[in-house]
Coordinates of C-alpha atoms in Angstrom, one line a residue:
X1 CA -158.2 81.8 20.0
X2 CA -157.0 85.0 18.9
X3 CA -159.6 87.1 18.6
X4 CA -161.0 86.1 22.4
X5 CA -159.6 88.9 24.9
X6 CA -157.9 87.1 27.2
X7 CA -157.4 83.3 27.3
X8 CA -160.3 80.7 29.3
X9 CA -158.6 79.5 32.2
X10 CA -157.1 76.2 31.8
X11 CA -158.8 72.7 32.8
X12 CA -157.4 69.5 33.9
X13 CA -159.4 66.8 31.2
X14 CA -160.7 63.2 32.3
X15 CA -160.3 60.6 29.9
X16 CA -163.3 61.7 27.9
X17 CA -162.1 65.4 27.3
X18 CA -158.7 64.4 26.2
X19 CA -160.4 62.3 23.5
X20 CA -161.9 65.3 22.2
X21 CA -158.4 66.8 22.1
X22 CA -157.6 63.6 19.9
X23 CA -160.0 64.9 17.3
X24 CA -158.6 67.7 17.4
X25 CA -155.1 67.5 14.7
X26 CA -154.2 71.0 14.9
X27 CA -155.4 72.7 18.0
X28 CA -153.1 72.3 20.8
X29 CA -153.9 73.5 24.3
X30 CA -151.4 75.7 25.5
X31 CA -149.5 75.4 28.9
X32 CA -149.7 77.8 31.3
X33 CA -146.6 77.1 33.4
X34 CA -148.8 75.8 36.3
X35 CA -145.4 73.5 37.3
X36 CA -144.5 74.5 41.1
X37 CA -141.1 75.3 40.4
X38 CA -138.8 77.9 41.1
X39 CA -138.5 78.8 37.9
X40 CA -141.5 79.2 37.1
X41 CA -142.6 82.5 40.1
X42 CA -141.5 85.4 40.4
X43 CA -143.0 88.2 43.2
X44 CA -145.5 91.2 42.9
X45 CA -143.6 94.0 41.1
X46 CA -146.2 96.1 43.3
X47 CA -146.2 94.0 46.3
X48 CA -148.1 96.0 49.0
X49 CA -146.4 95.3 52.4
X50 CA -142.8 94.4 53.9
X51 CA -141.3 96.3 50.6
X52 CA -137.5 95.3 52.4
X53 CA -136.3 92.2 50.9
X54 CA -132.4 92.7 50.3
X55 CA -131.2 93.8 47.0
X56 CA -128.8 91.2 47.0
X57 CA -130.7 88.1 47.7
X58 CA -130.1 86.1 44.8
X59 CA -132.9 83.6 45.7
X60 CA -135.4 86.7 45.7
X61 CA -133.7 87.7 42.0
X62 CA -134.5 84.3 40.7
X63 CA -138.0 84.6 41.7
X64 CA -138.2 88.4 40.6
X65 CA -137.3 87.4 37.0
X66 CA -140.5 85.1 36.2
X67 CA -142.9 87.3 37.4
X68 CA -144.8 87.3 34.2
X69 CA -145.2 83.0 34.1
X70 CA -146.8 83.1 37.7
X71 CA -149.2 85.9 37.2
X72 CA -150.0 84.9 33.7
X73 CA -150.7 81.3 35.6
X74 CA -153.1 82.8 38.4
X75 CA -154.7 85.5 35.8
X76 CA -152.7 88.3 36.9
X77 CA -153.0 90.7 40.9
X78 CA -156.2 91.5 42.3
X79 CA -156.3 94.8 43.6
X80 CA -158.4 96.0 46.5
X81 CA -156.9 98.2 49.1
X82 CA -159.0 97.2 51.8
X83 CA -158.4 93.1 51.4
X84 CA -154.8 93.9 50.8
X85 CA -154.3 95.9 54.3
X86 CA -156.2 93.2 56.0
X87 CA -153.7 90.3 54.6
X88 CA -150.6 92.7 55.5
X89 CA -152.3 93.0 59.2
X90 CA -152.3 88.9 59.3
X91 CA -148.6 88.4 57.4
X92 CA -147.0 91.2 59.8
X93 CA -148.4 89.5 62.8
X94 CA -146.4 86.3 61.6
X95 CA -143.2 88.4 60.7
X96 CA -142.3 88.5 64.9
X97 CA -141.7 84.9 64.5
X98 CA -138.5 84.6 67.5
X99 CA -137.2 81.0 65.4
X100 CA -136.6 83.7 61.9
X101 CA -136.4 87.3 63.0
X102 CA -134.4 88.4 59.9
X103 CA -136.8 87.0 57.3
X104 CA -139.0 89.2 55.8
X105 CA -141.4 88.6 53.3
X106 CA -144.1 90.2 50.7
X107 CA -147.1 89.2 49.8
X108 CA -149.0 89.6 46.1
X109 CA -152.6 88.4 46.1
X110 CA -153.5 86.7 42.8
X111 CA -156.6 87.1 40.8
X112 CA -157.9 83.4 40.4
X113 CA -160.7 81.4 42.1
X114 CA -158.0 78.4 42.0
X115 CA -158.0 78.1 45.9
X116 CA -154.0 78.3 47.0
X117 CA -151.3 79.6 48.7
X118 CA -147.1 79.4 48.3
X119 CA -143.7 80.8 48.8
X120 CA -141.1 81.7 47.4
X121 CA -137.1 81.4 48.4
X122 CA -136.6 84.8 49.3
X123 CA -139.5 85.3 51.6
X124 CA -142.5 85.9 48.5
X125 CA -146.0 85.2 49.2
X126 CA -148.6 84.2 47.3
X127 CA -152.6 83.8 48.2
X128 CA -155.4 83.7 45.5
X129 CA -158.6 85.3 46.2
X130 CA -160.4 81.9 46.0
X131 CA -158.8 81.0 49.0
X132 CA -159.8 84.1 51.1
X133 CA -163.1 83.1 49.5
X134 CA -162.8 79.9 51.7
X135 CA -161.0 80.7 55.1
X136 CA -163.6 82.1 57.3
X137 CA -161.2 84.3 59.5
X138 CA -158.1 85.5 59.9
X139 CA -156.6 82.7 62.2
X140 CA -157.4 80.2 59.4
X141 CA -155.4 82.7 56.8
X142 CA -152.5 82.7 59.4
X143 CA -152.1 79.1 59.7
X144 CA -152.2 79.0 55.3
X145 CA -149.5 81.5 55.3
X146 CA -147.7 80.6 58.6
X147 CA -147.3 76.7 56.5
X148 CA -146.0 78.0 52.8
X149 CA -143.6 80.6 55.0
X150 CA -142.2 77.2 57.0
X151 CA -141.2 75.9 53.5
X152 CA -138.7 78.9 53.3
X153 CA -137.8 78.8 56.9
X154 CA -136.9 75.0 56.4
X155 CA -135.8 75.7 52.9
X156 CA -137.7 72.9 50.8
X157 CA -137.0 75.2 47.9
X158 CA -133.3 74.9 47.2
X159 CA -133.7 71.2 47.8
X160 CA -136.9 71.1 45.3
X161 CA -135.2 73.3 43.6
X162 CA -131.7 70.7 43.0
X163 CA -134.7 67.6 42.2
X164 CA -136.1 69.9 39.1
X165 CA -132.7 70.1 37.5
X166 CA -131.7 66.8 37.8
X167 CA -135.5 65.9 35.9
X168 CA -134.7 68.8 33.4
X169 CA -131.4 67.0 32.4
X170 CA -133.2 63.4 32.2
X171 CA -135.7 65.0 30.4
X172 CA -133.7 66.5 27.7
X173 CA -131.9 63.2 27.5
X174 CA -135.2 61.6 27.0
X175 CA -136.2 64.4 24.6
X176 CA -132.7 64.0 22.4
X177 CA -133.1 60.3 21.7
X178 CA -136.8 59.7 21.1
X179 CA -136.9 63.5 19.5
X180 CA -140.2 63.8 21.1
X181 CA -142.1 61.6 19.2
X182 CA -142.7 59.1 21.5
X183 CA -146.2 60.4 23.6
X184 CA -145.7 57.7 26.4
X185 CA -142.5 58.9 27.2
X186 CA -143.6 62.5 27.0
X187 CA -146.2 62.2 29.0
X188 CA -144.4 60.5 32.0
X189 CA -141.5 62.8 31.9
X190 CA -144.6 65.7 32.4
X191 CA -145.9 63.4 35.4
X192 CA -142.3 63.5 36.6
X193 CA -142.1 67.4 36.8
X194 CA -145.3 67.3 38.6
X195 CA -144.3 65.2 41.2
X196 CA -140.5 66.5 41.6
X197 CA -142.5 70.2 42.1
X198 CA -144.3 69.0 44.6
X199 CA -143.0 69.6 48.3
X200 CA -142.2 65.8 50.2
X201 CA -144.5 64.5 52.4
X202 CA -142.2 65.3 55.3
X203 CA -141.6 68.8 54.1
X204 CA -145.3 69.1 54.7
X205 CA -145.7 67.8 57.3
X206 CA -142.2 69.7 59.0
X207 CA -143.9 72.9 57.2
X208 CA -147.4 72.3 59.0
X209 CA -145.0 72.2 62.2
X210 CA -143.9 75.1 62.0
X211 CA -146.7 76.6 60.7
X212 CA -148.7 76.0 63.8
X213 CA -146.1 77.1 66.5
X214 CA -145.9 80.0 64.5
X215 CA -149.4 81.3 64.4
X216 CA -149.6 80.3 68.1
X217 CA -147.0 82.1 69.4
X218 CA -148.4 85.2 67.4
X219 CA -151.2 84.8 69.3
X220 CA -153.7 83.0 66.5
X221 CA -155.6 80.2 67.1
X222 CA -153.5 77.0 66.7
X223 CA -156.7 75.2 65.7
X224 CA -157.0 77.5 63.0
X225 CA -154.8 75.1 60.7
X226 CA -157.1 72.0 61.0
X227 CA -160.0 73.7 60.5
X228 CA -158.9 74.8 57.0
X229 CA -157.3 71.4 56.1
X230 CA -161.2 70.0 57.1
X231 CA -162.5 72.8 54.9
X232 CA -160.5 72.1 51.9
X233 CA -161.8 68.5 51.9
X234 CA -165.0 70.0 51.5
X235 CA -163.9 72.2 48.7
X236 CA -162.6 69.1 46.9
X237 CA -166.2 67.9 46.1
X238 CA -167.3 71.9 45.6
X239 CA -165.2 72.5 43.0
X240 CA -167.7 72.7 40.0
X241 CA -169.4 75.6 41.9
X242 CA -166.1 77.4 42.9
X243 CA -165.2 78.7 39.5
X244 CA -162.0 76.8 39.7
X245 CA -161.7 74.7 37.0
X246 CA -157.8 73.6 37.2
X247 CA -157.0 71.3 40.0
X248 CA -153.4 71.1 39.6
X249 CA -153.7 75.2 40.6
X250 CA -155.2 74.3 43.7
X251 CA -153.4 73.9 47.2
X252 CA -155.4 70.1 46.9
X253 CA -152.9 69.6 44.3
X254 CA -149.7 70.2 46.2
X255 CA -150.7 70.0 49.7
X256 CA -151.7 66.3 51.0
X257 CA -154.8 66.2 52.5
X258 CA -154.8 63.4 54.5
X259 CA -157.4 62.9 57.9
X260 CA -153.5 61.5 59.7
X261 CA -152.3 65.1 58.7
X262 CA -155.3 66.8 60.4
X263 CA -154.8 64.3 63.6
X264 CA -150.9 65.9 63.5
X265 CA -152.3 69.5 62.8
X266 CA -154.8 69.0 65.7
X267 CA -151.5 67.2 68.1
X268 CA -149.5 70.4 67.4
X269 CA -152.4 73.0 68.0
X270 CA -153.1 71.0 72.0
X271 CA -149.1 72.1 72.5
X272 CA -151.0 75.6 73.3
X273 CA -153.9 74.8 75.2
X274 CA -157.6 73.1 74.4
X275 CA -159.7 74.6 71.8
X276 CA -161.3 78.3 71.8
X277 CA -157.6 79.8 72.5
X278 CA -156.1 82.2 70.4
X279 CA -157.5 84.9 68.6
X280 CA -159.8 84.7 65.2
X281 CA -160.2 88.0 64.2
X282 CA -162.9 86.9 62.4
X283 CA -164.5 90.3 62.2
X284 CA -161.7 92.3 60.9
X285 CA -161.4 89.5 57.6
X286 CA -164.5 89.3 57.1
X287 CA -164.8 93.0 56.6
X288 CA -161.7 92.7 53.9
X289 CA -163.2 90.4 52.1
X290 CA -166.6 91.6 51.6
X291 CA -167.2 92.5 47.9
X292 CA -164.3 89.8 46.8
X293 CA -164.9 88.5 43.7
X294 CA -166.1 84.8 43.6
X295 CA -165.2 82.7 40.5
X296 CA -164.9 83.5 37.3
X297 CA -164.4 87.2 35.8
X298 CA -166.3 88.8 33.4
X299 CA -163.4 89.0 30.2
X300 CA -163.8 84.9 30.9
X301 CA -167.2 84.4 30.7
X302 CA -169.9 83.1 33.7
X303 CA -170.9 79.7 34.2
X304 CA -174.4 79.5 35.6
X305 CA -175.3 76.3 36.6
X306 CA -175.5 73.9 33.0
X307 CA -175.4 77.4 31.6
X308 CA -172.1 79.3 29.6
X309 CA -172.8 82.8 29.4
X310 CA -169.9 85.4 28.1
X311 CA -170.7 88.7 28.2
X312 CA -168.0 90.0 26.0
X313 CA -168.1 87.2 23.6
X314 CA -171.5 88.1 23.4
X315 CA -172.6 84.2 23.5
X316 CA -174.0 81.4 25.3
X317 CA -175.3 77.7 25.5
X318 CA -176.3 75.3 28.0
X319 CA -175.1 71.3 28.6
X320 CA -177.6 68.5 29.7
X321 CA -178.4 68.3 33.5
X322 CA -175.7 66.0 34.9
X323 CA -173.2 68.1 32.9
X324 CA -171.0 69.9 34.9
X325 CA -169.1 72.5 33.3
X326 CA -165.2 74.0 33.0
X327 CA -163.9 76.8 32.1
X328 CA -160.5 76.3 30.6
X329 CA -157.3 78.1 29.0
X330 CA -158.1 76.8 25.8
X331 CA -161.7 76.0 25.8
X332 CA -164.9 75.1 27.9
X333 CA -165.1 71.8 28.3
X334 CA -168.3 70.2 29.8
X335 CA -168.5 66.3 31.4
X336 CA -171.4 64.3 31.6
X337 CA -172.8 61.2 32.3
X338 CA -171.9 57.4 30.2
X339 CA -168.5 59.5 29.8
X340 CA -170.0 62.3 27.2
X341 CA -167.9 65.1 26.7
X342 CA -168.7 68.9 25.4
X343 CA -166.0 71.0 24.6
X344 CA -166.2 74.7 23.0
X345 CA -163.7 76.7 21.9
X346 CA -163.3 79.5 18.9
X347 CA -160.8 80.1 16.6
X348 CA -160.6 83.3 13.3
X349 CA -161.2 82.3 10.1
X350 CA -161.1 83.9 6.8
X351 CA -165.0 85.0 6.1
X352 CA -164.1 83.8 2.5
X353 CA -163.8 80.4 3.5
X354 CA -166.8 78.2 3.5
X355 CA -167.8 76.8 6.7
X356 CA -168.0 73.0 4.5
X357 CA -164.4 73.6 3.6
X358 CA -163.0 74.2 7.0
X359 CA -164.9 71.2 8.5
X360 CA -163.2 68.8 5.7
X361 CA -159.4 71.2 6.1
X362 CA -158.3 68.4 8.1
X363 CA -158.2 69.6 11.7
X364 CA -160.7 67.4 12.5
X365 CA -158.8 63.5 13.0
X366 CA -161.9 60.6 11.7
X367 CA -163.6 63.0 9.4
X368 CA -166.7 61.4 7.9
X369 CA -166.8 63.8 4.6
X370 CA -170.0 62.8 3.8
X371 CA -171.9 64.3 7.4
X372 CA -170.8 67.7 6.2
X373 CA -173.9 69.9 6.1
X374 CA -174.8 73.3 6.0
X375 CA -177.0 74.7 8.6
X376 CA -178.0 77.3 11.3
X377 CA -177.0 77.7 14.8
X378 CA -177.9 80.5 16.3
X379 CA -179.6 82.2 13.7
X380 CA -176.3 82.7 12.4
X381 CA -174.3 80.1 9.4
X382 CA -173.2 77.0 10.5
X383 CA -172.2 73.5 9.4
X384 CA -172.3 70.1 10.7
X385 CA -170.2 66.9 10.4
X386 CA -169.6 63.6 12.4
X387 CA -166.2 61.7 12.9
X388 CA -164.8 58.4 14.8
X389 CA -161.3 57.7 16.5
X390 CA -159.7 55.6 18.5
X391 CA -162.9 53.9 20.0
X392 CA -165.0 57.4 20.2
X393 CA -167.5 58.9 18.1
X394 CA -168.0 62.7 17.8
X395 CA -170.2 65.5 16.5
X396 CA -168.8 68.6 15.4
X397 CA -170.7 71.8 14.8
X398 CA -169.2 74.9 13.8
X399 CA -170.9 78.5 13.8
X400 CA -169.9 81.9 12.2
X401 CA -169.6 85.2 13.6
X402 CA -168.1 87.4 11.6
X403 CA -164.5 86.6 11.5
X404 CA -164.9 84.2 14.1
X405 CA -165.7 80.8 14.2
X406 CA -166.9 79.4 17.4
X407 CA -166.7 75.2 17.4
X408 CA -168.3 72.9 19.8
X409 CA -167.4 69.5 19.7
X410 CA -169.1 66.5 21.3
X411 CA -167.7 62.9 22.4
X412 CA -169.2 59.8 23.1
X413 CA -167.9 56.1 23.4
X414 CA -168.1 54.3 19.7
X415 CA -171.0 52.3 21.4
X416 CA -173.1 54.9 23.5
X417 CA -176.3 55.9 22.0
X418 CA -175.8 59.5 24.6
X419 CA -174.0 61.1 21.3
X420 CA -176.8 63.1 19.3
X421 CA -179.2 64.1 21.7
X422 CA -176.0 65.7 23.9
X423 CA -175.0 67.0 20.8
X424 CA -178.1 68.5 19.4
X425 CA -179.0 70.0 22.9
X426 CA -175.6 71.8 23.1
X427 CA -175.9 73.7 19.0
X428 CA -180.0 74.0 19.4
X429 CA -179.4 76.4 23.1
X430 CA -175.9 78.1 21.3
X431 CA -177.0 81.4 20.9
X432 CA -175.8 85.4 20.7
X433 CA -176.7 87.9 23.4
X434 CA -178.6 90.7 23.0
X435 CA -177.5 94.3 24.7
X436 CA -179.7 93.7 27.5
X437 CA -178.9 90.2 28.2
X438 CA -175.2 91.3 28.0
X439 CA -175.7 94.2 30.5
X440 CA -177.5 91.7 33.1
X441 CA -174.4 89.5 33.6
X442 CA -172.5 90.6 36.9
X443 CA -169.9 88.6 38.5
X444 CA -170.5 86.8 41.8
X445 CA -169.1 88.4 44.7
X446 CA -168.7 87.2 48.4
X447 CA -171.5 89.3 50.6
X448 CA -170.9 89.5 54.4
X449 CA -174.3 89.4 55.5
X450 CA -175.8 89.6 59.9
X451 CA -177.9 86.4 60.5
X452 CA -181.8 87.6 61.3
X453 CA -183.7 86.3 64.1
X454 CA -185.9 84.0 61.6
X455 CA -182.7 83.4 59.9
X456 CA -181.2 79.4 58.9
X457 CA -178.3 78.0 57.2
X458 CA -180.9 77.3 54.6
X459 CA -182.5 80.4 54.1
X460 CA -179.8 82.4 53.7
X461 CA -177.9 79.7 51.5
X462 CA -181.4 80.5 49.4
X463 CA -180.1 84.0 49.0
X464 CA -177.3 83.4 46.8
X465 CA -177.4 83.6 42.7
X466 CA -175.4 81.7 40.2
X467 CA -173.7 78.8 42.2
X468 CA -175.1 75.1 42.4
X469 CA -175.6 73.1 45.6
X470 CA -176.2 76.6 47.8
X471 CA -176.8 75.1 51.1
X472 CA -173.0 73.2 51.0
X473 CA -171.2 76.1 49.5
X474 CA -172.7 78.3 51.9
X475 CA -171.8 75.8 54.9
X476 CA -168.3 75.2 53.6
X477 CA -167.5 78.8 53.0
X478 CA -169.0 79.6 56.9
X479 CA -167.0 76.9 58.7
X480 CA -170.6 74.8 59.5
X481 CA -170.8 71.4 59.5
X482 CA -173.9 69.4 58.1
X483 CA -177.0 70.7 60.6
X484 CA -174.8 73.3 62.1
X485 CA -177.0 76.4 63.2
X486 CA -176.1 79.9 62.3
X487 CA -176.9 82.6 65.6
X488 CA -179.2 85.8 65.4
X489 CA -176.6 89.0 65.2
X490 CA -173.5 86.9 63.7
X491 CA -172.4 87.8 60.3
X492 CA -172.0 85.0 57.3
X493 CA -170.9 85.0 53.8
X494 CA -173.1 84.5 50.5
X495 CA -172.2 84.5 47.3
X496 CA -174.4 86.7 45.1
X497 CA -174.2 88.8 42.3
X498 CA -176.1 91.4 43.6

């Protein structure tokens, strides 16, 4: 999408979504180098503490030399000095570590509501700002930090590392004979590299070790590690109100999550004491994060609820209820119920060329020639068409803006009757922004808010804007379980974009 100014973050599509991409002959999502491999990170070139990694570490030069992949991956470095020198308080806490005194590390904080952490060989540290989002203090921040630096204590990586070239050779072997033809093959060499990047189950399990005894002897709260494994369970069923559309960028994705890990996280922890040792610092985190931005950002467009809204674009539509929309690298993608699909994406076109003749230029797989129609969308030109492949059925409109073209394409089972009412819903609510509408859209931010005496979990969940399901973001994001009460005088996170 050219003429977009930055690229949509990218999804991870069910079964329904990838059919869309079958219909699709000629428009090809592009990767983003999401793999966890060595290769693929490099650190900050600005990192903003522990600036005293040796020259000569080649591990560190192998990660310096990718730097562009990995932020290009997590959208690039968020900057804010106050979050940043509340991070560098937690990671220098960690560096006094008696079982690695000479390792030093730095830390880059990554602009993406993906909710992870990792390391590098060479001591490099990564967080996203959708995972301070989620911690609620600084213990639980420690015990993230404390696991991914145990990978490079135990070094996982070089052994990772030796498992990713062996694939690459298979893989070019594969690649040579079948000359990439055959999709099967392709596809399970990718679901190869996926696993090999992962870390072992023992590695995580050894990393979470040392993880633990780490943050406790710097004087954090062991507990602090389970309590974030509990709270990214939660996430996992949060995720279409996160703003974090990829789930193969999220620590989910490469971090187990098993209720036997917790049990082991929770053994480790009692080596210390019983619960309510070791510090929070709650406070001093929650003051860093206040003002972080919460999902998406504005040159990627807002989802709001059933609701795409992108200010810059200057367009939006809604999806049915039981939609539930993603916003990808290549396109917004929406699923729904009876597996229905929505997918939206743009592309430039030659105003000379008629929006009839691009529908039948063959980009669309299972073109029915005779559906093409001119029509409206938006006040604007569009066309129409209809097509069938490989057991699905699809509508396609298309709608001009200029030289832009802006396509949303909807999928439906051969045999589900869900197809045209989806459809028509999507092209009859597309429409363009006006100035004031445009000006309106702010980006969610997390607000540290002080709990009133008349104050609940529910009312102040009421407070925030632009997420779904308020009362179980706001307890997941706060550390409450289910009927949990918040106290008079303590201080709680919202999301608003106020």
């Amino acid at each position: 999408m050219p003429t977009w100014s930055r690229p949509l973050k990218r999804a991870r599509l069910g079964a329904t979504a990838l059919a869309l991409a079958t219909l699709l002959s000629s428009c090809q999502m592009p990767g983003t180098g999401g793999e966890f491999s060595e290769q693929a990170f490099q650190p900050s070139a600005k990192p903003f503490t522990l600036d005293n990694v040796s020259k000569n570490d080649k591990l560190a030069e192998i990660a310096r030399s990718q730097h562009p992949r990995i932020l290009g991956t997590y959208g690039g470095e968020y900057s804010d000095p106050k979050l940043e020198r509340m991070v560098a308080k937690v990671v220098g806490r960690l560096t006094f570590d008696p079982d690695n005194p000479n390792q030093t590390y730095r830390i880059t904080i990554l602009d993406s509501p993906n909710v992870n952490a990792f390391a590098l060989p060479g001591g490099y540290l990564y967080v996203t700002r959708g995972l301070l989002a989620l911690a609620t203090d600084s213990a639980e921040l420690a015990a993230v930090l404390a696991h991914e630096m145990g990978h490079v204590t135990a070094n996982h990586g070089i052994e990772r590392q030796r498992k990713e070239a062996e694939e690459a050779l298979a893989g070019q072997v594969v690649s040579d004979v079948l000359g990439g033809g055959n999709t099967d093959a392709n596809a399970a060499l990718v679901r190869g590299k996926l696993r090999l990047a992962q870390f072992s189950r023992n590695q995580e399990l050894e990393a979470d070790a040392i993880g633990i005894r780490t943050i406790g002897r710097a004087g954090f709260d062991p507990y602090a590690a389970a309590r974030f494994l509990q709270a990214m369970a939660a996430y996992g069923n949060l995720r279409s109100v996160s703003g974090a559309s990829d789930s193969s960028l999220d620590f989910l994705a490469s971090h187990p999550n098993a209720p036997q890990r917790i049990d082991l996280a929770m053994r480790h922890a009692r080596q210390f004491g019983q619960p309510g040792i070791g510090d929070t610092d709650r406070e001093a985190f929650l003051k860093g994060i206040d003002g972080l931005l919460f999902g998406d950002k504005p040159e990627e467009g807002f989802i709001r609820g059933t609701t795409f809204l992108h200010p810059k674009l200057g367009i939006g539509f809604s999806v049915p209820d039981g939609f539930v929309i993603d916003n990808s690298a290549a396109a917004v993608t929406a699923t729904g119920p009876g597996d229905t699909a929505i997918r939206f994406d743009g592309v430039a076109i030659d105003q000379s060329v008629a929006l009839e003749d691009y529908l039948r230029s063959g980009w669309v797989a299972g073109l029915d020639p005779a559906s093409v129609q001119a029509g409206t969308i938006g006040g604007r030109p569009g066309a129409f068409a209809k097509a069938r492949a490989d057991g699905w059925q699809f509508d396609v409109a298309v709608v001009r803006d200029g030289g832009q073209v802006y396509r949303l394409l909807t999928a439906a089972p051969a045999t589900s009757a869900a197809l045209e009412p989806a459809a028509r819903a999507v092209s009859g609510s597309f429409h363009f922004l006006s100035a004031s509408e445009k000006a309106a859209l702010k980006p969610l931010r997390v607000r540290v808010v002080t709990v009133g005496g008349g104050d609940t979990a529910g009312t102040l969940a009421a407070q925030m804007t632009g997420v779904d399901r308020k009362l179980e973001l706001f307890q997941v994001i706060n550390g409450l379980s289910a009927g949990e009460s918040v106290r008079p005088g303590d201080k709680v996170k919202i999301i608003t974009d106020r």
